Amino acid sequence: MDAEAIRRALRRIAHEIIEQNADLKSVVLAGIPLRGVEISRRLSEFIREVAKIEIETGTIDVAMHRDDVGTRAELPMVHASKLPLPLENRTVIIVDDVLFTGRTARAAMDAISDFGRPARIQLAALVDRGHRELPIRADYVGKNLPTATKEQIQVRLQQVDQEPDGVWLFKE
Amino acid sequence: MNWKRKDLLGLRELSAEEINFILETADAFKQVGTREIKKVPALRGKTLINFFVEPSTRTRTSFELAAQRLSADIVNISASTSSLTKGETLKDTARNLEALHADILVLRHPSAGAPQFLAQRLKSSVINAGDGAHEHPTQGLLDIYTIREKRGKIAGLNVAIVGDILFSRVARSNIFGLTKLGAKVTLVGPSTLVPREFEKLGVSVSHKIDDVLRKTDVVNLLRIQHERQRKEYFPGIGEYTTLFGLTKERAKLLKPDCLVMHPGPINRGVEIDSEVADGMQSVILDQVTNGLAVRMAVLYLCGGIST
């Protein structure tokens, strides 16, 4: 996917979010660092353009909620989570760049419930590459990319990676 | 970078990048304290042993609460309840703890180097909670975290550490950490307790507190440890307060935005007057709060990697 394809995909997700949430003001976009946060920001811009509504965004870090503790030889940075509170009666949409096993999404749901009890939790991903290991599906998908397990998907976003927008598929 | 160490023994062996990594991780864990549910499953299923061969309430409680917030299981062992009193060696005690599948050992010990000794022999993570007059890395980190939080940076700040530097592990950890991050550290105290030797660590030494107080951005007062003082080093409590105590009058010399710190427990009226300890410039209780976040970060990082 190039920059234009990413733009179109996110724009479409924004439209779907608007269609499926009658009460847009109750929606919170919760990005998973790092790229999910940037995608949330872009989605909120599209939603502002189309629906003229400023929706709230936040950050939900999943590192503390992962289920593979003690199995990795090195640990990446944990980022602070920040959500507009309270979450009661709100719809929280988890936003990530790639949906793969579903374990990150599960961890994000656990993390969100530590902040309160939203009315609904939904999931948005720029790319769904399949291979789920948990009973999880996305409510909004930018592009379905069937992959082999060995292949790698890499998302690049200008604001995060200082590289042009793009989604890359690496065989091997 | 990613985190790769199983042990935290001191700040001397850490790079500036590693220290910053811990501080940023602590930011994330500080946020956990503001959630409705203040507990995360990060160390679920891990067992932590708080092994304190020297008395401590504050540090032990802070580690215990940090471990609980990370969902680890915790056992507290103090010197009086351990078999050390029955003549068991430190190594045997530790090997027994490991045989119980303890994943993380938090050790406070009167001998410098005890945590390192165990870290080299055990698969478990070893966290130094103070060893003799050597290091107290989590105290150093929480002091640095607090300065960074209040002033937004460390590099270029003037930090004065006042008191019994010679026997202080808190001072050593602060010196190593602060100098790595670019602060200008000045040690202040009687010449018997602050020998010029320390200049080799890249810090200044002064025996005149008033001159230092006028210029410093942070003053960290160490506790005068009556129980450890020996006559030949120490002038006497009254004389110490007169010469080096941060009295109400002396506090007027401080810059308005200077931070007043103390690792606790405070001897009110000895190294610091009550009015100053409870005053506007004091961040002593912030240090306690931040200690919890810093210890959560350290336990998560060292205890969370596979060994």
Short mmCIF file of C-alpha atoms in Angstrom, two decimals:
data_model
loop_
_atom_site.label_atom_id
_atom_site.label_comp_id
_atom_site.label_asym_id
_atom_site.label_seq_id
_atom_site.Cartn_x
_atom_site.Cartn_y
_atom_site.Cartn_z
CA MET A 1 0.00 0.00 0.00
CA ASP A 2 1.29 3.46 -0.79
CA ALA A 3 0.47 6.75 0.89
CA GLU A 4 -2.65 7.31 -1.21
CA ALA A 5 -3.98 3.79 -0.53
CA ILE A 6 -3.44 4.32 3.22
CA ARG A 7 -5.23 7.67 3.03
CA ARG A 8 -8.20 6.13 1.24
CA ALA A 9 -8.36 3.20 3.64
CA LEU A 10 -8.37 5.44 6.70
CA ARG A 11 -10.91 7.76 5.16
CA ARG A 12 -13.20 4.80 4.59
CA ILE A 13 -12.76 3.63 8.18
CA ALA A 14 -13.65 7.15 9.34
CA HIS A 15 -16.87 7.01 7.31
CA GLU A 16 -17.73 3.60 8.77
CA ILE A 17 -17.12 4.86 12.30
CA ILE A 18 -19.47 7.78 11.63
CA GLU A 19 -22.14 5.45 10.17
CA GLN A 20 -22.02 2.93 12.97
CA ASN A 21 -21.94 5.35 15.89
CA ALA A 22 -25.03 7.49 16.05
CA ASP A 23 -23.66 9.26 19.10
CA LEU A 24 -20.21 10.21 17.78
CA LYS A 25 -19.48 12.39 20.79
CA SER A 26 -19.35 9.30 22.98
CA VAL A 27 -16.61 7.73 20.85
CA VAL A 28 -13.00 7.59 22.07
CA LEU A 29 -10.22 6.50 19.71
CA ALA A 30 -7.62 4.62 21.76
CA GLY A 31 -4.40 4.18 19.78
CA ILE A 32 -1.86 1.50 20.58
CA PRO A 33 1.68 3.01 20.51
CA LEU A 34 3.34 3.94 18.38
CA ARG A 35 1.58 3.77 15.04
CA GLY A 36 -1.91 3.18 16.41
CA VAL A 37 -1.66 6.59 18.08
CA GLU A 38 -0.78 8.27 14.78
CA ILE A 39 -3.57 6.40 12.96
CA SER A 40 -6.05 7.56 15.63
CA ARG A 41 -4.95 11.12 15.03
CA ARG A 42 -5.51 10.78 11.29
CA LEU A 43 -8.90 9.14 11.79
CA SER A 44 -9.99 11.96 14.07
CA GLU A 45 -9.03 14.47 11.34
CA PHE A 46 -11.08 12.65 8.72
CA ILE A 47 -14.01 12.48 11.13
CA ARG A 48 -13.71 16.20 11.82
CA GLU A 49 -13.73 16.93 8.06
CA VAL A 50 -16.74 14.76 7.33
CA ALA A 51 -18.91 15.01 10.44
CA LYS A 52 -17.64 18.35 11.83
CA ILE A 53 -17.18 16.72 15.20
CA GLU A 54 -14.05 16.75 17.34
CA ILE A 55 -13.83 13.25 18.77
CA GLU A 56 -11.56 12.44 21.67
CA THR A 57 -8.41 10.38 21.27
CA GLY A 58 -6.20 8.59 23.77
CA THR A 59 -3.33 6.16 24.11
CA ILE A 60 -3.56 2.63 25.42
CA ASP A 61 -0.26 0.83 25.99
CA VAL A 62 -0.47 -2.93 26.20
CA ALA A 63 3.04 -3.85 27.38
CA MET A 64 1.94 -4.33 30.99
CA HIS A 65 -0.92 -6.57 29.91
CA ARG A 66 0.85 -8.92 27.53
CA ASP A 67 0.64 -12.67 28.11
CA ASP A 68 4.24 -13.48 27.16
CA VAL A 69 5.92 -12.03 30.26
CA GLY A 70 9.25 -13.64 31.04
CA THR A 71 9.61 -15.22 27.60
CA ARG A 72 11.49 -12.44 25.83
CA ALA A 73 15.22 -11.77 26.14
CA GLU A 74 14.73 -8.02 25.80
CA LEU A 75 11.89 -5.65 26.54
CA PRO A 76 10.74 -2.71 24.46
CA MET A 77 9.72 0.64 25.93
CA VAL A 78 6.46 0.85 27.88
CA HIS A 79 4.47 3.98 27.12
CA ALA A 80 2.07 5.77 29.43
CA SER A 81 -1.61 5.18 28.70
CA LYS A 82 -3.90 8.17 28.64
CA LEU A 83 -7.65 7.99 28.15
CA PRO A 84 -10.34 10.62 28.67
CA LEU A 85 -12.20 9.58 31.84
CA PRO A 86 -14.68 8.36 32.85
CA LEU A 87 -15.25 5.69 30.19
CA GLU A 88 -18.71 4.75 31.42
CA ASN A 89 -21.36 5.00 28.66
CA ARG A 90 -18.70 5.59 26.01
CA THR A 91 -17.57 3.61 22.97
CA VAL A 92 -13.83 2.98 22.95
CA ILE A 93 -12.36 2.07 19.58
CA ILE A 94 -8.97 0.37 19.84
CA VAL A 95 -6.80 1.49 16.92
CA ASP A 96 -3.72 -0.42 15.74
CA ASP A 97 -1.69 -0.64 12.56
CA VAL A 98 -1.72 -4.42 12.05
CA LEU A 99 -4.14 -7.03 13.36
CA PHE A 100 -2.40 -10.42 13.52
CA THR A 101 -2.80 -12.97 16.34
CA GLY A 102 -5.29 -10.84 18.29
CA ARG A 103 -3.19 -11.01 21.43
CA THR A 104 -2.43 -7.30 21.39
CA ALA A 105 -6.14 -6.51 21.01
CA ARG A 106 -6.94 -8.78 23.96
CA ALA A 107 -4.27 -7.05 26.06
CA ALA A 108 -5.71 -3.67 25.05
CA MET A 109 -9.20 -4.73 26.16
CA ASP A 110 -7.80 -5.79 29.54
CA ALA A 111 -5.93 -2.51 29.87
CA ILE A 112 -9.02 -0.46 29.03
CA SER A 113 -11.09 -2.24 31.66
CA ASP A 114 -8.60 -1.02 34.29
CA PHE A 115 -9.72 2.52 33.47
CA GLY A 116 -13.42 1.83 33.79
CA ARG A 117 -16.32 0.10 32.09
CA PRO A 118 -17.07 1.49 28.64
CA ALA A 119 -20.45 0.75 27.06
CA ARG A 120 -18.74 -0.84 24.05
CA ILE A 121 -15.24 -1.64 22.85
CA GLN A 122 -14.57 -1.86 19.10
CA LEU A 123 -11.44 -2.57 17.09
CA ALA A 124 -9.99 -0.80 14.05
CA ALA A 125 -6.88 -1.86 12.15
CA LEU A 126 -5.20 -0.47 9.05
CA VAL A 127 -4.22 -3.99 7.96
CA ASP A 128 -5.67 -7.38 8.87
CA ARG A 129 -3.16 -10.06 7.98
CA GLY A 130 -5.07 -13.05 9.40
CA HIS A 131 -3.67 -15.87 11.59
CA ARG A 132 -5.80 -15.15 14.65
CA GLU A 133 -4.97 -17.11 17.81
CA LEU A 134 -7.93 -15.75 19.78
CA PRO A 135 -11.62 -15.34 18.98
CA ILE A 136 -11.26 -11.70 17.95
CA ARG A 137 -12.28 -9.80 14.82
CA ALA A 138 -11.99 -6.17 13.82
CA ASP A 139 -15.00 -3.88 13.41
CA TYR A 140 -13.13 -1.68 10.93
CA VAL A 141 -10.39 -2.89 8.58
CA GLY A 142 -8.46 -0.76 6.10
CA LYS A 143 -7.21 -3.67 4.03
CA ASN A 144 -7.27 -7.44 4.31
CA LEU A 145 -3.85 -8.80 3.40
CA PRO A 146 -3.72 -12.59 3.35
CA THR A 147 -0.20 -13.58 4.42
CA ALA A 148 1.88 -16.62 5.28
CA THR A 149 2.96 -16.83 8.93
CA LYS A 150 6.61 -16.49 7.94
CA GLU A 151 6.01 -13.29 6.04
CA GLN A 152 6.34 -9.92 7.75
CA ILE A 153 4.13 -6.88 7.47
CA GLN A 154 5.73 -3.52 8.09
CA VAL A 155 3.76 -0.31 8.32
CA ARG A 156 5.62 2.96 7.88
CA LEU A 157 4.07 6.30 8.77
CA GLN A 158 5.79 9.60 8.10
CA GLN A 159 5.13 11.10 11.56
CA VAL A 160 6.39 8.03 13.43
CA ASP A 161 9.10 6.60 11.20
CA GLN A 162 10.30 9.68 9.31
CA GLU A 163 9.74 7.64 6.14
CA PRO A 164 7.02 7.98 3.51
CA ASP A 165 3.72 6.27 4.32
CA GLY A 166 3.60 2.67 3.16
CA VAL A 167 2.68 -0.91 4.01
CA TRP A 168 5.31 -3.46 3.05
CA LEU A 169 5.10 -7.22 2.83
CA PHE A 170 8.37 -9.07 3.35
CA LYS A 171 8.61 -12.68 2.28
CA GLU A 172 10.98 -14.57 4.60
CA MET B 1 17.12 0.48 22.65
CA ASN B 2 15.54 -2.48 24.41
CA TRP B 3 16.11 -3.57 28.02
CA LYS B 4 18.39 -6.60 28.49
CA ARG B 5 19.56 -6.71 32.13
CA LYS B 6 18.22 -9.21 34.65
CA ASP B 7 19.81 -7.42 37.61
CA LEU B 8 20.00 -3.89 38.92
CA LEU B 9 23.10 -3.68 41.10
CA GLY B 10 24.05 -0.03 40.82
CA LEU B 11 23.91 3.04 38.62
CA ARG B 12 27.66 2.97 38.06
CA GLU B 13 27.41 0.22 35.44
CA LEU B 14 24.39 1.67 33.63
CA SER B 15 24.68 3.88 30.55
CA ALA B 16 22.88 7.21 30.35
CA GLU B 17 20.60 5.58 27.79
CA GLU B 18 19.69 2.77 30.20
CA ILE B 19 18.99 5.24 33.02
CA ASN B 20 16.72 7.24 30.72
CA PHE B 21 15.01 4.03 29.63
CA ILE B 22 14.13 3.25 33.27
CA LEU B 23 12.91 6.81 33.87
CA GLU B 24 10.64 6.72 30.82
CA THR B 25 9.32 3.31 31.81
CA ALA B 26 8.60 4.79 35.25
CA ASP B 27 6.48 7.49 33.56
CA ALA B 28 4.24 4.73 32.22
CA PHE B 29 3.99 3.06 35.63
CA LYS B 30 3.30 6.34 37.41
CA GLN B 31 0.23 6.63 35.20
CA VAL B 32 -0.99 3.23 36.46
CA GLY B 33 -1.39 4.81 39.92
CA THR B 34 -4.09 7.11 38.52
CA ARG B 35 -6.24 4.32 37.05
CA GLU B 36 -9.41 3.07 38.64
CA ILE B 37 -7.69 -0.31 38.98
CA LYS B 38 -4.13 0.35 40.06
CA LYS B 39 -2.87 -3.12 39.38
CA VAL B 40 -1.52 -4.55 36.11
CA PRO B 41 -0.79 -8.22 35.31
CA ALA B 42 2.78 -7.55 34.12
CA LEU B 43 4.47 -9.94 36.59
CA ARG B 44 1.59 -12.31 37.17
CA GLY B 45 2.86 -15.72 38.23
CA LYS B 46 6.27 -14.40 39.25
CA THR B 47 7.49 -14.66 42.82
CA LEU B 48 9.45 -11.87 44.45
CA ILE B 49 11.38 -12.21 47.67
CA ASN B 50 12.08 -9.09 49.67
CA PHE B 51 15.22 -10.11 51.54
CA PHE B 52 16.18 -7.38 53.99
CA VAL B 53 19.19 -8.21 56.14
CA GLU B 54 19.19 -4.62 57.41
CA PRO B 55 16.18 -2.83 58.86
CA SER B 56 14.11 -0.75 56.45
CA THR B 57 10.46 0.19 56.40
CA ARG B 58 10.22 2.66 53.59
CA THR B 59 12.20 0.86 50.90
CA ARG B 60 10.80 -2.56 51.74
CA THR B 61 7.21 -1.28 51.75
CA SER B 62 7.79 0.55 48.48
CA PHE B 63 9.14 -2.60 46.80
CA GLU B 64 6.32 -4.65 48.28
CA LEU B 65 3.63 -2.30 47.00
CA ALA B 66 5.37 -2.05 43.61
CA ALA B 67 5.40 -5.84 43.31
CA GLN B 68 1.75 -6.06 44.33
CA ARG B 69 0.75 -3.51 41.71
CA LEU B 70 2.52 -5.72 39.15
CA SER B 71 0.59 -8.80 40.37
CA ALA B 72 3.70 -10.66 41.59
CA ASP B 73 3.56 -12.89 44.66
CA ILE B 74 5.66 -11.56 47.51
CA VAL B 75 7.47 -13.01 50.48
CA ASN B 76 9.19 -10.76 53.01
CA ILE B 77 12.21 -12.02 54.90
CA SER B 78 14.07 -9.89 57.43
CA ALA B 79 17.37 -10.56 59.12
CA SER B 80 15.78 -11.61 62.39
CA THR B 81 13.44 -14.12 60.75
CA SER B 82 15.98 -15.61 58.36
CA SER B 83 18.29 -18.51 59.01
CA LEU B 84 21.25 -16.13 58.78
CA THR B 85 20.88 -15.90 62.54
CA LYS B 86 21.40 -19.66 62.65
CA GLY B 87 24.68 -19.39 60.80
CA GLU B 88 23.54 -20.14 57.26
CA THR B 89 25.69 -18.41 54.65
CA LEU B 90 24.22 -15.81 52.33
CA LYS B 91 24.80 -18.05 49.35
CA ASP B 92 23.01 -21.01 50.94
CA THR B 93 20.07 -18.86 51.95
CA ALA B 94 19.82 -17.49 48.43
CA ARG B 95 20.09 -20.91 46.82
CA ASN B 96 17.27 -22.09 49.02
CA LEU B 97 15.18 -19.14 47.95
CA GLU B 98 15.90 -19.99 44.34
CA ALA B 99 14.96 -23.60 44.93
CA LEU B 100 11.54 -22.21 45.85
CA HIS B 101 11.45 -20.76 42.31
CA ALA B 102 11.77 -17.16 43.35
CA ASP B 103 12.09 -15.12 40.18
CA ILE B 104 13.18 -11.83 41.69
CA LEU B 105 15.30 -11.24 44.78
CA VAL B 106 15.30 -7.74 46.27
CA LEU B 107 18.27 -7.59 48.61
CA ARG B 108 19.21 -5.11 51.31
CA HIS B 109 22.51 -6.08 52.90
CA PRO B 110 25.09 -4.42 55.18
CA SER B 111 27.98 -5.63 53.02
CA ALA B 112 28.89 -3.83 49.81
CA GLY B 113 28.86 -6.24 46.89
CA ALA B 114 26.44 -8.77 48.37
CA PRO B 115 23.88 -8.27 45.56
CA GLN B 116 26.55 -8.66 42.92
CA PHE B 117 27.81 -11.83 44.59
CA LEU B 118 24.34 -13.34 44.35
CA ALA B 119 23.55 -11.99 40.88
CA GLN B 120 26.51 -13.88 39.48
CA ARG B 121 25.39 -17.13 41.10
CA LEU B 122 21.62 -17.10 40.68
CA LYS B 123 19.34 -17.33 37.69
CA SER B 124 16.86 -15.08 39.50
CA SER B 125 16.89 -11.33 38.97
CA VAL B 126 18.69 -9.54 41.78
CA ILE B 127 17.73 -5.97 42.67
CA ASN B 128 20.01 -4.08 45.02
CA ALA B 129 17.94 -2.32 47.69
CA GLY B 130 21.06 -0.92 49.37
CA ASP B 131 24.37 -2.65 50.04
CA GLY B 132 26.63 -1.25 52.74
CA ALA B 133 28.06 2.13 51.73
CA HIS B 134 28.11 1.09 48.07
CA GLU B 135 24.91 1.82 46.15
CA HIS B 136 21.16 2.22 46.53
CA PRO B 137 20.23 2.40 42.85
CA THR B 138 16.44 2.70 43.14
CA GLN B 139 16.85 5.63 45.57
CA GLY B 140 19.23 7.29 43.12
CA LEU B 141 16.77 6.70 40.29
CA LEU B 142 13.79 8.07 42.19
CA ASP B 143 15.77 11.18 43.15
CA ILE B 144 16.74 11.71 39.52
CA TYR B 145 13.18 10.98 38.38
CA THR B 146 11.83 13.60 40.79
CA ILE B 147 14.31 16.25 39.62
CA ARG B 148 13.50 15.48 35.98
CA GLU B 149 9.77 15.63 36.69
CA LYS B 150 9.98 18.99 38.46
CA ARG B 151 12.60 20.68 36.30
CA GLY B 152 12.05 18.94 32.97
CA LYS B 153 15.69 18.01 32.53
CA ILE B 154 18.84 16.90 34.34
CA ALA B 155 21.64 18.13 32.09
CA GLY B 156 23.17 21.40 33.21
CA LEU B 157 21.45 21.53 36.62
CA ASN B 158 23.47 22.21 39.75
CA VAL B 159 22.76 19.56 42.37
CA ALA B 160 24.13 19.78 45.91
CA ILE B 161 24.28 16.66 48.06
CA VAL B 162 24.79 17.52 51.72
CA GLY B 163 25.79 15.34 54.64
CA ASP B 164 27.64 12.16 55.36
CA ILE B 165 28.78 11.35 51.85
CA LEU B 166 31.54 8.98 52.91
CA PHE B 167 29.18 6.35 54.32
CA SER B 168 26.23 7.04 52.04
CA ARG B 169 25.10 4.63 49.35
CA VAL B 170 22.36 7.09 48.42
CA ALA B 171 25.02 9.69 47.64
CA ARG B 172 27.00 7.29 45.48
CA SER B 173 24.03 6.24 43.39
CA ASN B 174 23.04 9.88 42.96
CA ILE B 175 26.57 10.85 41.95
CA PHE B 176 26.86 8.11 39.32
CA GLY B 177 23.40 8.70 37.87
CA LEU B 178 23.40 12.49 37.91
CA THR B 179 26.86 12.90 36.40
CA LYS B 180 26.02 10.47 33.59
CA LEU B 181 23.00 12.57 32.71
CA GLY B 182 25.04 15.77 32.70
CA ALA B 183 24.23 17.42 36.03
CA LYS B 184 26.87 19.35 37.93
CA VAL B 185 27.10 17.74 41.35
CA THR B 186 28.59 19.40 44.43
CA LEU B 187 29.12 17.44 47.63
CA VAL B 188 28.92 19.38 50.88
CA GLY B 189 29.77 18.39 54.43
CA PRO B 190 32.54 18.24 57.00
CA SER B 191 35.92 17.34 55.47
CA THR B 192 35.99 14.10 57.45
CA LEU B 193 32.77 12.95 55.74
CA VAL B 194 33.34 14.59 52.36
CA PRO B 195 36.98 14.01 51.50
CA ARG B 196 38.47 15.57 48.35
CA GLU B 197 38.94 12.04 47.00
CA PHE B 198 35.38 12.27 45.66
CA GLU B 199 36.50 14.77 43.03
CA LYS B 200 37.79 11.77 41.08
CA LEU B 201 34.15 10.89 40.37
CA GLY B 202 33.71 14.10 38.41
CA VAL B 203 32.02 16.14 41.15
CA SER B 204 32.97 19.25 43.16
CA VAL B 205 33.57 19.15 46.89
CA SER B 206 32.79 22.06 49.19
CA HIS B 207 32.90 22.53 52.93
CA LYS B 208 31.03 25.85 52.88
CA ILE B 209 27.33 25.23 52.56
CA ASP B 210 26.19 28.87 52.30
CA ASP B 211 28.15 29.46 49.08
CA VAL B 212 26.68 26.34 47.49
CA LEU B 213 23.07 26.99 48.54
CA ARG B 214 22.97 30.35 46.75
CA LYS B 215 23.71 28.77 43.38
CA THR B 216 22.21 25.31 43.43
CA ASP B 217 19.04 24.16 41.59
CA VAL B 218 18.55 21.14 43.87
CA VAL B 219 19.67 20.44 47.42
CA ASN B 220 19.51 16.81 48.52
CA LEU B 221 20.02 16.43 52.27
CA LEU B 222 21.16 13.06 53.46
CA ARG B 223 19.98 11.70 56.75
CA ILE B 224 22.53 11.91 59.53
CA GLN B 225 22.74 8.30 60.55
CA HIS B 226 23.33 8.66 64.29
CA GLU B 227 23.36 4.91 64.67
CA ARG B 228 26.35 4.57 62.35
CA GLN B 229 28.34 7.67 63.19
CA ARG B 230 31.71 7.27 64.74
CA LYS B 231 33.15 10.02 66.91
CA GLU B 232 36.31 10.54 64.91
CA TYR B 233 34.35 11.46 61.77
CA PHE B 234 31.44 13.39 63.15
CA PRO B 235 31.49 16.74 64.91
CA GLY B 236 28.37 16.18 67.08
CA ILE B 237 24.71 16.75 66.25
CA GLY B 238 24.45 20.35 67.48
CA GLU B 239 27.60 21.41 65.73
CA TYR B 240 26.55 19.64 62.53
CA THR B 241 23.23 21.49 62.46
CA THR B 242 24.99 24.81 63.03
CA LEU B 243 27.51 24.19 60.25
CA PHE B 244 25.53 22.19 57.67
CA GLY B 245 21.87 21.92 58.65
CA LEU B 246 19.29 23.43 56.29
CA THR B 247 17.82 25.74 58.90
CA LYS B 248 14.97 28.18 58.31
CA GLU B 249 17.49 31.03 58.09
CA ARG B 250 19.82 29.22 55.74
CA ALA B 251 16.92 28.24 53.46
CA LYS B 252 16.49 31.95 52.65
CA LEU B 253 19.71 31.70 50.62
CA LEU B 254 18.10 29.24 48.21
CA LYS B 255 16.95 30.28 44.76
CA PRO B 256 13.14 30.48 44.70
CA ASP B 257 12.85 27.47 42.36
CA CYS B 258 15.44 25.32 44.13
CA LEU B 259 14.12 21.85 45.03
CA VAL B 260 14.65 20.54 48.57
CA MET B 261 15.02 16.76 48.73
CA HIS B 262 15.61 14.17 51.42
CA PRO B 263 15.63 10.38 51.11
CA GLY B 264 14.00 10.01 54.55
CA PRO B 265 13.49 9.27 57.32
CA ILE B 266 13.97 12.92 58.29
CA ASN B 267 15.69 14.01 61.47
CA ARG B 268 13.72 17.19 61.98
CA GLY B 269 15.91 19.90 63.47
CA VAL B 270 19.13 18.07 62.64
CA GLU B 271 19.87 18.09 58.90
CA ILE B 272 16.70 20.03 58.07
CA ASP B 273 14.27 22.29 59.94
CA SER B 274 10.61 21.32 59.99
CA GLU B 275 9.60 24.57 58.26
CA VAL B 276 11.86 23.72 55.32
CA ALA B 277 10.95 20.02 55.15
CA ASP B 278 7.26 20.94 54.97
CA GLY B 279 7.80 24.11 52.92
CA MET B 280 6.90 25.04 49.38
CA GLN B 281 10.24 24.00 47.93
CA SER B 282 10.20 20.54 49.48
CA VAL B 283 9.55 17.60 47.15
CA ILE B 284 10.18 14.99 49.83
CA LEU B 285 6.76 13.35 49.54
CA ASP B 286 6.94 13.42 45.72
CA GLN B 287 10.09 11.35 46.12
CA VAL B 288 8.12 8.72 48.00
CA THR B 289 5.36 8.61 45.36
CA ASN B 290 7.87 8.47 42.54
CA GLY B 291 9.80 5.72 44.31
CA LEU B 292 6.85 3.43 43.76
CA ALA B 293 6.75 4.12 40.00
CA VAL B 294 10.51 3.75 39.65
CA ARG B 295 10.50 0.43 41.53
CA MET B 296 7.62 -0.85 39.42
CA ALA B 297 9.66 0.01 36.33
CA VAL B 298 12.78 -1.73 37.66
CA LEU B 299 10.90 -4.86 38.73
CA TYR B 300 9.03 -4.98 35.42
CA LEU B 301 12.19 -4.58 33.34
CA CYS B 302 14.57 -6.88 35.27
CA GLY B 303 11.90 -9.38 36.28
CA GLY B 304 10.12 -9.38 32.94
CA ILE B 305 12.88 -10.68 30.70
CA SER B 306 13.60 -14.36 30.25
CA THR B 307 16.72 -15.56 32.05
#
